[in-house]
Amino acid sequence: MSGPGTAPLPEGEGERLADLLRYEILDTLPEEAFDRIVRLAARLLRVPVAILNFVDGDRQWGKATHGTGSTEAPREHSFCAWAILRDEVMVVPDAPADPRFRDNPQVTGAPHIHLYAGAPLVTPAGHRIGTLCVTSPVPHELTGEDRETLRELAAMVVDELELRRVRRALEQEVAVRERALQLLSQHQAHAETLSVLLASLEVELLPIEAARLSAQQVARQAGLDWVGLAQVRGGWVHARTVWHSPAAGDALLHAARQGVPLGGSLTQRALERGAPLFVDVPSGTLGAGELFAQVGVGSAAAVPLTRLGEETFVYLAVRLPGTPWSAPDRHLLEAAASSVRVALEREALRRAT
């Protein structure tokens, strides 16, 4: 910035801007607490216009106004950029007569400022981040009491900013604690479900029965919408539905019955890896991604099981659009798949004897 009407930068400008950003006030919607203060400033100082301005790096921005509209302007045209250079209230009784402001567009044109008085907003860290100011289109003198009133109202603005900042910090802390409690509850619920799955290993079940039981146990905890036991044979994947939620549409159930080509599918990728594969928001690059999109699937999991005769089995689970797979969800699905794997291995032994 340059020119006779441009204010110099305050000392410690970087720290000042950092302090301003801490309040997360720029470009926010109007708030009654601040609107009330500017109305009071205009009434007590007997002027038509009162404004709460913040001085950003290259602009001034108005949070609250009375008697005027938007006050956003380049910093080089800002009266407030001069007012934040000192702690005292700055008063310009007749701007056209002041060399700093006589060529300012806000003086030569609308709103034709003559009187300007601005009290800096001084934060607890000592930075002046903006002003509470009043203006008038006619010359106007302010008394010492007027200046003190403006200064005290500016201090009230800073108090409100601090309350707003503390309230936001407390809300964030509460949100973090609530999330921690949710995770703890989730872990406890998952642990109980795992205990049931472990107990089921002691019961000799057919593979499809084991798949149904495991799906019933984990579906609610992991937020599943469909679970299937897939059989891979002859280049195709056919999945037998063992559990589904009311939200699972007919298209998803039909697609499972009809089958999909193995090539490029999520199932093939899991088999090639020899390890569980969890995917969020499947894309067309997965081969079966187009199908996922058509039936509204948001997340999918494929856990390889074992081979039985000429068929390879894979435990499949999908969720409609929602949250990504969490680590507890993955552990739960892998445990559910393990119970089905045990049933398949028992079936293989039975057939071999």
mmCIF file of C-alpha atoms in Angstrom:
data_model
loop_
_atom_site.group_PDB
_atom_site.id
_atom_site.type_symbol
_atom_site.label_atom_id
_atom_site.label_comp_id
_atom_site.label_asym_id
_atom_site.label_seq_id
_atom_site.Cartn_x
_atom_site.Cartn_y
_atom_site.Cartn_z
ATOM 1 C CA MET A 1 0.000 0.000 0.000
ATOM 2 C CA SER A 2 1.212 3.509 -0.778
ATOM 3 C CA GLY A 3 0.036 7.096 -1.142
ATOM 4 C CA PRO A 4 -0.685 9.964 1.228
ATOM 5 C CA GLY A 5 -4.066 8.499 2.272
ATOM 6 C CA THR A 6 -2.706 5.053 3.067
ATOM 7 C CA ALA A 7 -2.065 4.210 6.699
ATOM 8 C CA PRO A 8 1.272 2.616 7.621
ATOM 9 C CA LEU A 9 1.224 -0.925 8.983
ATOM 10 C CA PRO A 10 1.104 -1.226 12.770
ATOM 11 C CA GLU A 11 4.093 -2.686 14.539
ATOM 12 C CA GLY A 12 3.737 -6.470 14.792
ATOM 13 C CA GLU A 13 1.284 -6.673 11.884
ATOM 14 C CA GLY A 14 1.724 -10.436 11.512
ATOM 15 C CA GLU A 15 0.864 -11.079 15.150
ATOM 16 C CA ARG A 16 -2.068 -8.664 14.909
ATOM 17 C CA LEU A 17 -3.533 -10.548 11.948
ATOM 18 C CA ALA A 18 -3.000 -13.878 13.706
ATOM 19 C CA ASP A 19 -4.883 -12.544 16.723
ATOM 20 C CA LEU A 20 -7.727 -11.388 14.468
ATOM 21 C CA LEU A 21 -7.986 -14.839 12.880
ATOM 22 C CA ARG A 22 -8.275 -16.456 16.309
ATOM 23 C CA TYR A 23 -11.752 -14.967 16.659
ATOM 24 C CA GLU A 24 -13.016 -16.507 13.384
ATOM 25 C CA ILE A 25 -15.161 -13.416 12.889
ATOM 26 C CA LEU A 26 -14.351 -12.365 9.313
ATOM 27 C CA ASP A 27 -17.098 -12.940 6.719
ATOM 28 C CA THR A 28 -19.560 -14.265 9.300
ATOM 29 C CA LEU A 29 -23.290 -13.529 9.358
ATOM 30 C CA PRO A 30 -24.788 -10.687 11.429
ATOM 31 C CA GLU A 31 -25.151 -11.326 15.165
ATOM 32 C CA GLU A 32 -27.570 -9.430 17.373
ATOM 33 C CA ALA A 33 -25.021 -8.918 20.162
ATOM 34 C CA PHE A 34 -22.871 -6.792 17.840
ATOM 35 C CA ASP A 35 -25.798 -5.148 16.062
ATOM 36 C CA ARG A 36 -27.070 -3.952 19.440
ATOM 37 C CA ILE A 37 -23.763 -2.271 20.252
ATOM 38 C CA VAL A 38 -23.614 -0.275 17.005
ATOM 39 C CA ARG A 39 -27.207 0.871 17.463
ATOM 40 C CA LEU A 40 -26.350 2.025 20.953
ATOM 41 C CA ALA A 41 -23.214 3.825 19.700
ATOM 42 C CA ALA A 42 -25.206 5.803 17.134
ATOM 43 C CA ARG A 43 -27.843 6.773 19.698
ATOM 44 C CA LEU A 44 -25.464 7.807 22.463
ATOM 45 C CA LEU A 45 -23.168 9.817 20.202
ATOM 46 C CA ARG A 46 -26.067 11.373 18.243
ATOM 47 C CA VAL A 47 -24.788 10.384 14.798
ATOM 48 C CA PRO A 48 -26.526 8.660 11.886
ATOM 49 C CA VAL A 49 -23.964 5.929 11.247
ATOM 50 C CA ALA A 50 -22.138 3.475 13.520
ATOM 51 C CA ILE A 51 -20.001 0.574 12.312
ATOM 52 C CA LEU A 52 -18.045 -2.347 13.741
ATOM 53 C CA ASN A 53 -15.115 -2.806 11.356
ATOM 54 C CA PHE A 54 -12.277 -5.315 11.362
ATOM 55 C CA VAL A 55 -9.043 -4.521 9.548
ATOM 56 C CA ASP A 56 -7.797 -7.538 7.606
ATOM 57 C CA GLY A 57 -4.552 -7.763 5.665
ATOM 58 C CA ASP A 58 -5.787 -5.883 2.601
ATOM 59 C CA ARG A 59 -9.312 -4.751 3.453
ATOM 60 C CA GLN A 60 -11.657 -3.528 6.131
ATOM 61 C CA TRP A 61 -14.757 -5.609 6.714
ATOM 62 C CA GLY A 62 -17.874 -4.603 8.613
ATOM 63 C CA LYS A 63 -19.419 -7.099 11.011
ATOM 64 C CA ALA A 64 -22.245 -4.820 12.147
ATOM 65 C CA THR A 65 -23.597 -1.554 10.765
ATOM 66 C CA HIS A 66 -26.271 0.992 11.655
ATOM 67 C CA GLY A 67 -27.392 3.611 9.162
ATOM 68 C CA THR A 68 -25.391 2.245 6.228
ATOM 69 C CA GLY A 69 -24.834 -0.881 4.179
ATOM 70 C CA SER A 70 -21.702 -2.905 3.558
ATOM 71 C CA THR A 71 -18.512 -1.155 4.639
ATOM 72 C CA GLU A 72 -16.028 -3.521 3.038
ATOM 73 C CA ALA A 73 -13.326 -1.480 1.330
ATOM 74 C CA PRO A 74 -9.678 -1.735 0.325
ATOM 75 C CA ARG A 75 -7.427 -1.122 3.289
ATOM 76 C CA GLU A 76 -5.801 1.804 1.473
ATOM 77 C CA HIS A 77 -9.160 3.642 1.678
ATOM 78 C CA SER A 78 -9.843 2.684 5.296
ATOM 79 C CA PHE A 79 -10.179 5.289 8.040
ATOM 80 C CA CYS A 80 -10.023 2.405 10.511
ATOM 81 C CA ALA A 81 -6.567 1.436 9.260
ATOM 82 C CA TRP A 82 -5.410 4.753 10.753
ATOM 83 C CA ALA A 83 -7.416 4.294 13.942
ATOM 84 C CA ILE A 84 -5.718 0.974 14.797
ATOM 85 C CA LEU A 85 -2.303 2.675 14.934
ATOM 86 C CA ARG A 86 -2.884 3.782 18.518
ATOM 87 C CA ASP A 87 -4.925 2.890 21.573
ATOM 88 C CA GLU A 88 -6.730 6.228 21.887
ATOM 89 C CA VAL A 89 -9.986 7.123 20.166
ATOM 90 C CA MET A 90 -9.193 8.748 16.821
ATOM 91 C CA VAL A 91 -11.451 11.679 15.895
ATOM 92 C CA VAL A 92 -11.506 13.349 12.483
ATOM 93 C CA PRO A 93 -14.037 16.217 12.896
ATOM 94 C CA ASP A 94 -13.923 17.361 9.243
ATOM 95 C CA ALA A 95 -12.414 14.801 6.855
ATOM 96 C CA PRO A 96 -12.349 17.067 3.731
ATOM 97 C CA ALA A 97 -10.001 19.366 5.645
ATOM 98 C CA ASP A 98 -7.655 16.538 6.710
ATOM 99 C CA PRO A 99 -4.761 15.874 4.268
ATOM 100 C CA ARG A 100 -4.969 12.132 4.998
ATOM 101 C CA PHE A 101 -8.581 11.831 3.920
ATOM 102 C CA ARG A 102 -9.592 14.721 1.658
ATOM 103 C CA ASP A 103 -9.040 12.605 -1.491
ATOM 104 C CA ASN A 104 -10.529 9.429 -0.012
ATOM 105 C CA PRO A 105 -13.372 8.013 -2.180
ATOM 106 C CA GLN A 106 -15.542 7.797 0.948
ATOM 107 C CA VAL A 107 -15.103 11.547 1.406
ATOM 108 C CA THR A 108 -15.296 12.745 -2.191
ATOM 109 C CA GLY A 109 -18.196 10.390 -2.901
ATOM 110 C CA ALA A 110 -20.830 8.448 -0.978
ATOM 111 C CA PRO A 111 -21.147 8.307 1.981
ATOM 112 C CA HIS A 112 -19.440 11.756 2.003
ATOM 113 C CA ILE A 113 -17.806 11.323 5.395
ATOM 114 C CA HIS A 114 -17.073 14.491 7.348
ATOM 115 C CA LEU A 115 -16.972 13.252 10.941
ATOM 116 C CA TYR A 116 -15.142 10.031 11.712
ATOM 117 C CA ALA A 117 -14.468 8.754 15.232
ATOM 118 C CA GLY A 118 -13.039 5.289 15.848
ATOM 119 C CA ALA A 119 -12.175 3.467 19.056
ATOM 120 C CA PRO A 120 -9.759 0.589 18.470
ATOM 121 C CA LEU A 121 -10.723 -2.942 19.489
ATOM 122 C CA VAL A 122 -7.814 -3.902 21.723
ATOM 123 C CA THR A 123 -7.576 -7.631 22.442
ATOM 124 C CA PRO A 124 -6.235 -9.095 25.699
ATOM 125 C CA ALA A 125 -2.985 -9.736 23.793
ATOM 126 C CA GLY A 126 -2.718 -5.997 23.110
ATOM 127 C CA HIS A 127 -3.445 -6.083 19.374
ATOM 128 C CA ARG A 128 -5.798 -3.615 17.696
ATOM 129 C CA ILE A 129 -7.825 -5.741 15.293
ATOM 130 C CA GLY A 130 -10.475 -3.236 14.239
ATOM 131 C CA THR A 131 -12.622 -0.366 15.454
ATOM 132 C CA LEU A 132 -16.017 0.611 16.664
ATOM 133 C CA CYS A 133 -16.543 3.812 14.718
ATOM 134 C CA VAL A 134 -19.172 6.429 14.002
ATOM 135 C CA THR A 135 -19.470 8.760 11.005
ATOM 136 C CA SER A 136 -21.575 11.686 9.868
ATOM 137 C CA PRO A 137 -21.934 13.463 6.517
ATOM 138 C CA VAL A 138 -21.613 16.844 8.308
ATOM 139 C CA PRO A 139 -18.842 18.195 10.558
ATOM 140 C CA HIS A 140 -19.437 17.183 14.134
ATOM 141 C CA GLU A 141 -17.541 17.739 17.369
ATOM 142 C CA LEU A 142 -17.327 15.035 20.020
ATOM 143 C CA THR A 143 -17.007 15.777 23.695
ATOM 144 C CA GLY A 144 -14.622 14.019 26.026
ATOM 145 C CA GLU A 145 -17.590 12.079 27.376
ATOM 146 C CA ASP A 146 -18.499 10.999 23.833
ATOM 147 C CA ARG A 147 -14.983 9.647 23.307
ATOM 148 C CA GLU A 148 -15.099 7.740 26.595
ATOM 149 C CA THR A 149 -18.499 6.281 25.674
ATOM 150 C CA LEU A 150 -17.128 5.073 22.334
ATOM 151 C CA ARG A 151 -14.072 3.584 24.040
ATOM 152 C CA GLU A 152 -16.222 1.691 26.561
ATOM 153 C CA LEU A 153 -18.510 0.369 23.848
ATOM 154 C CA ALA A 154 -15.434 -0.845 21.936
ATOM 155 C CA ALA A 155 -14.314 -2.664 25.079
ATOM 156 C CA MET A 156 -17.764 -4.297 25.207
ATOM 157 C CA VAL A 157 -17.202 -5.540 21.640
ATOM 158 C CA VAL A 158 -13.921 -7.161 22.688
ATOM 159 C CA ASP A 159 -15.647 -8.740 25.691
ATOM 160 C CA GLU A 160 -18.273 -10.184 23.350
ATOM 161 C CA LEU A 161 -15.564 -11.472 21.005
ATOM 162 C CA GLU A 162 -13.836 -13.185 23.918
ATOM 163 C CA LEU A 163 -17.100 -14.748 25.117
ATOM 164 C CA ARG A 164 -17.768 -15.925 21.575
ATOM 165 C CA ARG A 165 -14.265 -17.425 21.312
ATOM 166 C CA VAL A 166 -14.479 -19.176 24.684
ATOM 167 C CA ARG A 167 -17.958 -20.492 23.909
ATOM 168 C CA ARG A 168 -16.736 -21.893 20.605
ATOM 169 C CA ALA A 169 -13.750 -23.543 22.314
ATOM 170 C CA LEU A 170 -16.034 -25.095 24.933
ATOM 171 C CA GLU A 171 -18.407 -26.368 22.259
ATOM 172 C CA GLN A 172 -15.474 -27.962 20.436
ATOM 173 C CA GLU A 173 -14.252 -29.549 23.665
ATOM 174 C CA VAL A 174 -17.727 -30.905 24.400
ATOM 175 C CA ALA A 175 -17.936 -32.299 20.862
ATOM 176 C CA VAL A 176 -14.572 -34.031 21.290
ATOM 177 C CA ARG A 177 -15.673 -35.556 24.595
ATOM 178 C CA GLU A 178 -18.988 -36.702 23.151
ATOM 179 C CA ARG A 179 -17.143 -38.328 20.260
ATOM 180 C CA ALA A 180 -14.788 -40.049 22.711
ATOM 181 C CA LEU A 181 -17.769 -41.376 24.667
ATOM 182 C CA GLN A 182 -19.373 -42.601 21.452
ATOM 183 C CA LEU A 183 -16.178 -44.405 20.469
ATOM 184 C CA LEU A 184 -15.917 -45.955 23.936
ATOM 185 C CA SER A 185 -19.513 -47.126 23.725
ATOM 186 C CA GLN A 186 -18.860 -48.467 20.232
ATOM 187 C CA HIS A 187 -15.782 -50.365 21.397
ATOM 188 C CA GLN A 188 -17.729 -51.862 24.292
ATOM 189 C CA ALA A 189 -20.552 -52.930 21.993
ATOM 190 C CA HIS A 190 -18.043 -54.355 19.517
ATOM 191 C CA ALA A 191 -16.345 -56.302 22.316
ATOM 192 C CA GLU A 192 -19.662 -57.841 23.350
ATOM 193 C CA THR A 193 -20.391 -58.805 19.746
ATOM 194 C CA LEU A 194 -16.936 -60.356 19.374
ATOM 195 C CA SER A 195 -17.593 -62.458 22.458
ATOM 196 C CA VAL A 196 -20.767 -63.813 20.850
ATOM 197 C CA LEU A 197 -18.891 -64.572 17.627
ATOM 198 C CA LEU A 198 -16.160 -66.410 19.521
ATOM 199 C CA ALA A 199 -18.775 -68.474 21.312
ATOM 200 C CA SER A 200 -20.366 -69.398 17.978
ATOM 201 C CA LEU A 201 -17.128 -71.077 16.924
ATOM 202 C CA GLU A 202 -17.862 -73.832 19.407
ATOM 203 C CA VAL A 203 -21.121 -74.672 17.615
ATOM 204 C CA GLU A 204 -20.995 -76.783 14.469
ATOM 205 C CA LEU A 205 -22.959 -74.866 11.854
ATOM 206 C CA LEU A 206 -23.324 -75.166 8.116
ATOM 207 C CA PRO A 207 -21.473 -72.359 6.284
ATOM 208 C CA ILE A 208 -24.679 -70.566 5.288
ATOM 209 C CA GLU A 209 -25.971 -70.784 8.868
ATOM 210 C CA ALA A 210 -22.699 -69.398 10.196
ATOM 211 C CA ALA A 211 -22.903 -66.576 7.660
ATOM 212 C CA ARG A 212 -26.446 -65.679 8.721
ATOM 213 C CA LEU A 213 -25.587 -65.777 12.425
ATOM 214 C CA SER A 214 -22.453 -63.680 12.048
ATOM 215 C CA ALA A 215 -24.285 -61.140 9.870
ATOM 216 C CA GLN A 216 -27.062 -60.777 12.429
ATOM 217 C CA GLN A 217 -24.473 -60.146 15.133
ATOM 218 C CA VAL A 218 -22.372 -57.525 13.354
ATOM 219 C CA ALA A 219 -24.779 -55.736 11.020
ATOM 220 C CA ARG A 220 -26.143 -53.212 13.496
ATOM 221 C CA GLN A 221 -22.804 -52.540 15.186
ATOM 222 C CA ALA A 222 -20.996 -51.975 11.874
ATOM 223 C CA GLY A 223 -23.866 -50.097 10.213
ATOM 224 C CA LEU A 224 -24.286 -52.632 7.403
ATOM 225 C CA ASP A 225 -27.084 -52.692 4.861
ATOM 226 C CA TRP A 226 -26.349 -55.988 3.134
ATOM 227 C CA VAL A 227 -24.243 -59.069 3.851
ATOM 228 C CA GLY A 228 -23.671 -61.936 1.462
ATOM 229 C CA LEU A 229 -21.728 -65.167 1.151
ATOM 230 C CA ALA A 230 -20.193 -65.030 -2.317
ATOM 231 C CA GLN A 231 -19.255 -68.067 -4.374
ATOM 232 C CA VAL A 232 -16.671 -67.606 -7.116
ATOM 233 C CA ARG A 233 -16.803 -70.100 -9.958
ATOM 234 C CA GLY A 234 -16.255 -69.989 -13.693
ATOM 235 C CA GLY A 235 -15.294 -66.351 -13.808
ATOM 236 C CA TRP A 236 -18.451 -65.156 -12.033
ATOM 237 C CA VAL A 237 -19.317 -64.010 -8.545
ATOM 238 C CA HIS A 238 -22.714 -65.051 -7.188
ATOM 239 C CA ALA A 239 -23.616 -63.838 -3.721
ATOM 240 C CA ARG A 240 -26.268 -65.390 -1.529
ATOM 241 C CA THR A 241 -27.894 -62.755 0.672
ATOM 242 C CA VAL A 242 -27.679 -63.744 4.329
ATOM 243 C CA TRP A 243 -28.867 -60.449 5.838
ATOM 244 C CA HIS A 244 -30.113 -57.093 4.630
ATOM 245 C CA SER A 245 -31.604 -53.967 6.160
ATOM 246 C CA PRO A 246 -34.934 -52.443 5.103
ATOM 247 C CA ALA A 247 -32.922 -49.737 3.331
ATOM 248 C CA ALA A 248 -31.348 -52.212 0.925
ATOM 249 C CA GLY A 249 -33.273 -51.786 -2.306
ATOM 250 C CA ASP A 250 -34.469 -54.425 -4.732
ATOM 251 C CA ALA A 251 -31.723 -53.426 -7.169
ATOM 252 C CA LEU A 252 -29.024 -54.461 -4.701
ATOM 253 C CA LEU A 253 -30.701 -57.793 -3.902
ATOM 254 C CA HIS A 254 -31.272 -58.498 -7.603
ATOM 255 C CA ALA A 255 -27.652 -57.681 -8.474
ATOM 256 C CA ALA A 256 -26.464 -60.113 -5.813
ATOM 257 C CA ARG A 257 -28.635 -62.917 -7.216
ATOM 258 C CA GLN A 258 -27.686 -62.275 -10.839
ATOM 259 C CA GLY A 259 -23.975 -62.115 -10.130
ATOM 260 C CA VAL A 260 -21.202 -60.011 -11.627
ATOM 261 C CA PRO A 261 -18.112 -60.921 -13.664
ATOM 262 C CA LEU A 262 -15.113 -61.729 -11.502
ATOM 263 C CA GLY A 263 -12.681 -59.765 -13.669
ATOM 264 C CA GLY A 264 -11.834 -56.389 -12.174
ATOM 265 C CA SER A 265 -14.312 -56.818 -9.326
ATOM 266 C CA LEU A 266 -13.796 -56.019 -5.684
ATOM 267 C CA THR A 267 -13.937 -59.748 -5.000
ATOM 268 C CA GLN A 268 -11.115 -60.469 -7.447
ATOM 269 C CA ARG A 269 -8.929 -57.755 -5.915
ATOM 270 C CA ALA A 270 -9.468 -59.188 -2.436
ATOM 271 C CA LEU A 271 -8.631 -62.690 -3.651
ATOM 272 C CA GLU A 272 -5.484 -61.463 -5.413
ATOM 273 C CA ARG A 273 -4.363 -59.711 -2.237
ATOM 274 C CA GLY A 274 -5.243 -62.701 -0.113
ATOM 275 C CA ALA A 275 -6.436 -60.240 2.503
ATOM 276 C CA PRO A 276 -9.588 -58.289 3.379
ATOM 277 C CA LEU A 277 -10.332 -55.285 1.177
ATOM 278 C CA PHE A 278 -12.359 -52.337 2.456
ATOM 279 C CA VAL A 279 -13.405 -49.620 0.017
ATOM 280 C CA ASP A 280 -15.225 -46.329 0.643
ATOM 281 C CA VAL A 281 -17.219 -44.755 -2.199
ATOM 282 C CA PRO A 282 -16.351 -47.378 -4.817
ATOM 283 C CA SER A 283 -15.358 -45.948 -8.172
ATOM 284 C CA GLY A 284 -15.487 -47.230 -11.719
ATOM 285 C CA THR A 285 -11.838 -48.218 -11.459
ATOM 286 C CA LEU A 286 -12.934 -51.230 -9.415
ATOM 287 C CA GLY A 287 -14.739 -52.834 -12.315
ATOM 288 C CA ALA A 288 -17.909 -53.460 -10.340
ATOM 289 C CA GLY A 289 -17.933 -49.835 -9.296
ATOM 290 C CA GLU A 290 -20.537 -48.939 -11.911
ATOM 291 C CA LEU A 291 -22.819 -51.559 -10.402
ATOM 292 C CA PHE A 292 -22.190 -50.202 -6.915
ATOM 293 C CA ALA A 293 -23.162 -46.736 -8.108
ATOM 294 C CA GLN A 294 -26.330 -48.032 -9.753
ATOM 295 C CA VAL A 295 -27.563 -49.741 -6.600
ATOM 296 C CA GLY A 296 -26.564 -46.900 -4.268
ATOM 297 C CA VAL A 297 -23.690 -48.540 -2.394
ATOM 298 C CA GLY A 298 -21.321 -46.166 -0.613
ATOM 299 C CA SER A 299 -18.865 -48.602 1.038
ATOM 300 C CA ALA A 300 -18.004 -52.238 0.379
ATOM 301 C CA ALA A 301 -15.896 -54.946 1.999
ATOM 302 C CA ALA A 302 -14.653 -58.291 0.682
ATOM 303 C CA VAL A 303 -13.000 -60.808 3.024
ATOM 304 C CA PRO A 304 -11.550 -63.949 1.374
ATOM 305 C CA LEU A 305 -12.545 -67.161 3.167
ATOM 306 C CA THR A 306 -11.465 -70.498 1.712
ATOM 307 C CA ARG A 307 -11.973 -72.896 -1.153
ATOM 308 C CA LEU A 308 -14.520 -75.688 -1.018
ATOM 309 C CA GLY A 309 -14.455 -78.038 -3.989
ATOM 310 C CA GLU A 310 -14.368 -75.953 -7.159
ATOM 311 C CA GLU A 311 -15.744 -72.851 -5.477
ATOM 312 C CA THR A 312 -13.965 -70.064 -3.630
ATOM 313 C CA PHE A 313 -15.930 -68.282 -0.929
ATOM 314 C CA VAL A 314 -15.760 -64.602 0.002
ATOM 315 C CA TYR A 315 -17.594 -62.753 2.768
ATOM 316 C CA LEU A 316 -19.137 -59.551 1.363
ATOM 317 C CA ALA A 317 -20.687 -56.571 3.121
ATOM 318 C CA VAL A 318 -21.889 -53.204 1.871
ATOM 319 C CA ARG A 319 -23.195 -49.973 3.316
ATOM 320 C CA LEU A 320 -25.249 -47.281 1.676
ATOM 321 C CA PRO A 321 -23.589 -43.827 1.541
ATOM 322 C CA GLY A 322 -22.432 -42.824 4.989
ATOM 323 C CA THR A 323 -19.358 -42.827 7.185
ATOM 324 C CA PRO A 324 -16.142 -44.565 6.073
ATOM 325 C CA TRP A 325 -15.079 -47.899 7.533
ATOM 326 C CA SER A 326 -13.576 -47.452 10.979
ATOM 327 C CA ALA A 327 -10.926 -49.708 12.485
ATOM 328 C CA PRO A 328 -13.446 -51.294 14.924
ATOM 329 C CA ASP A 329 -15.825 -51.966 12.021
ATOM 330 C CA ARG A 330 -13.063 -53.703 10.073
ATOM 331 C CA HIS A 331 -12.094 -55.870 13.046
ATOM 332 C CA LEU A 332 -15.732 -56.811 13.576
ATOM 333 C CA LEU A 333 -16.246 -57.857 9.945
ATOM 334 C CA GLU A 334 -13.026 -59.849 9.892
ATOM 335 C CA ALA A 335 -14.131 -61.673 13.059
ATOM 336 C CA ALA A 336 -17.526 -62.393 11.490
ATOM 337 C CA ALA A 337 -15.823 -63.737 8.374
ATOM 338 C CA SER A 338 -13.567 -65.924 10.530
ATOM 339 C CA SER A 339 -16.578 -67.695 12.009
ATOM 340 C CA VAL A 340 -17.795 -68.498 8.484
ATOM 341 C CA ARG A 341 -14.300 -69.660 7.481
ATOM 342 C CA VAL A 342 -14.300 -72.131 10.374
ATOM 343 C CA ALA A 343 -17.670 -73.487 9.247
ATOM 344 C CA LEU A 344 -16.366 -73.903 5.687
ATOM 345 C CA GLU A 345 -13.269 -75.731 6.890
ATOM 346 C CA ARG A 346 -15.431 -78.058 8.982
ATOM 347 C CA GLU A 347 -17.580 -78.708 5.920
ATOM 348 C CA ALA A 348 -14.451 -79.503 3.881
ATOM 349 C CA LEU A 349 -13.339 -82.030 6.535
ATOM 350 C CA ARG A 350 -16.799 -83.591 6.620
ATOM 351 C CA ARG A 351 -16.766 -84.065 2.842
ATOM 352 C CA ALA A 352 -13.289 -85.559 2.949
ATOM 353 C CA THR A 353 -14.261 -88.266 5.450
#
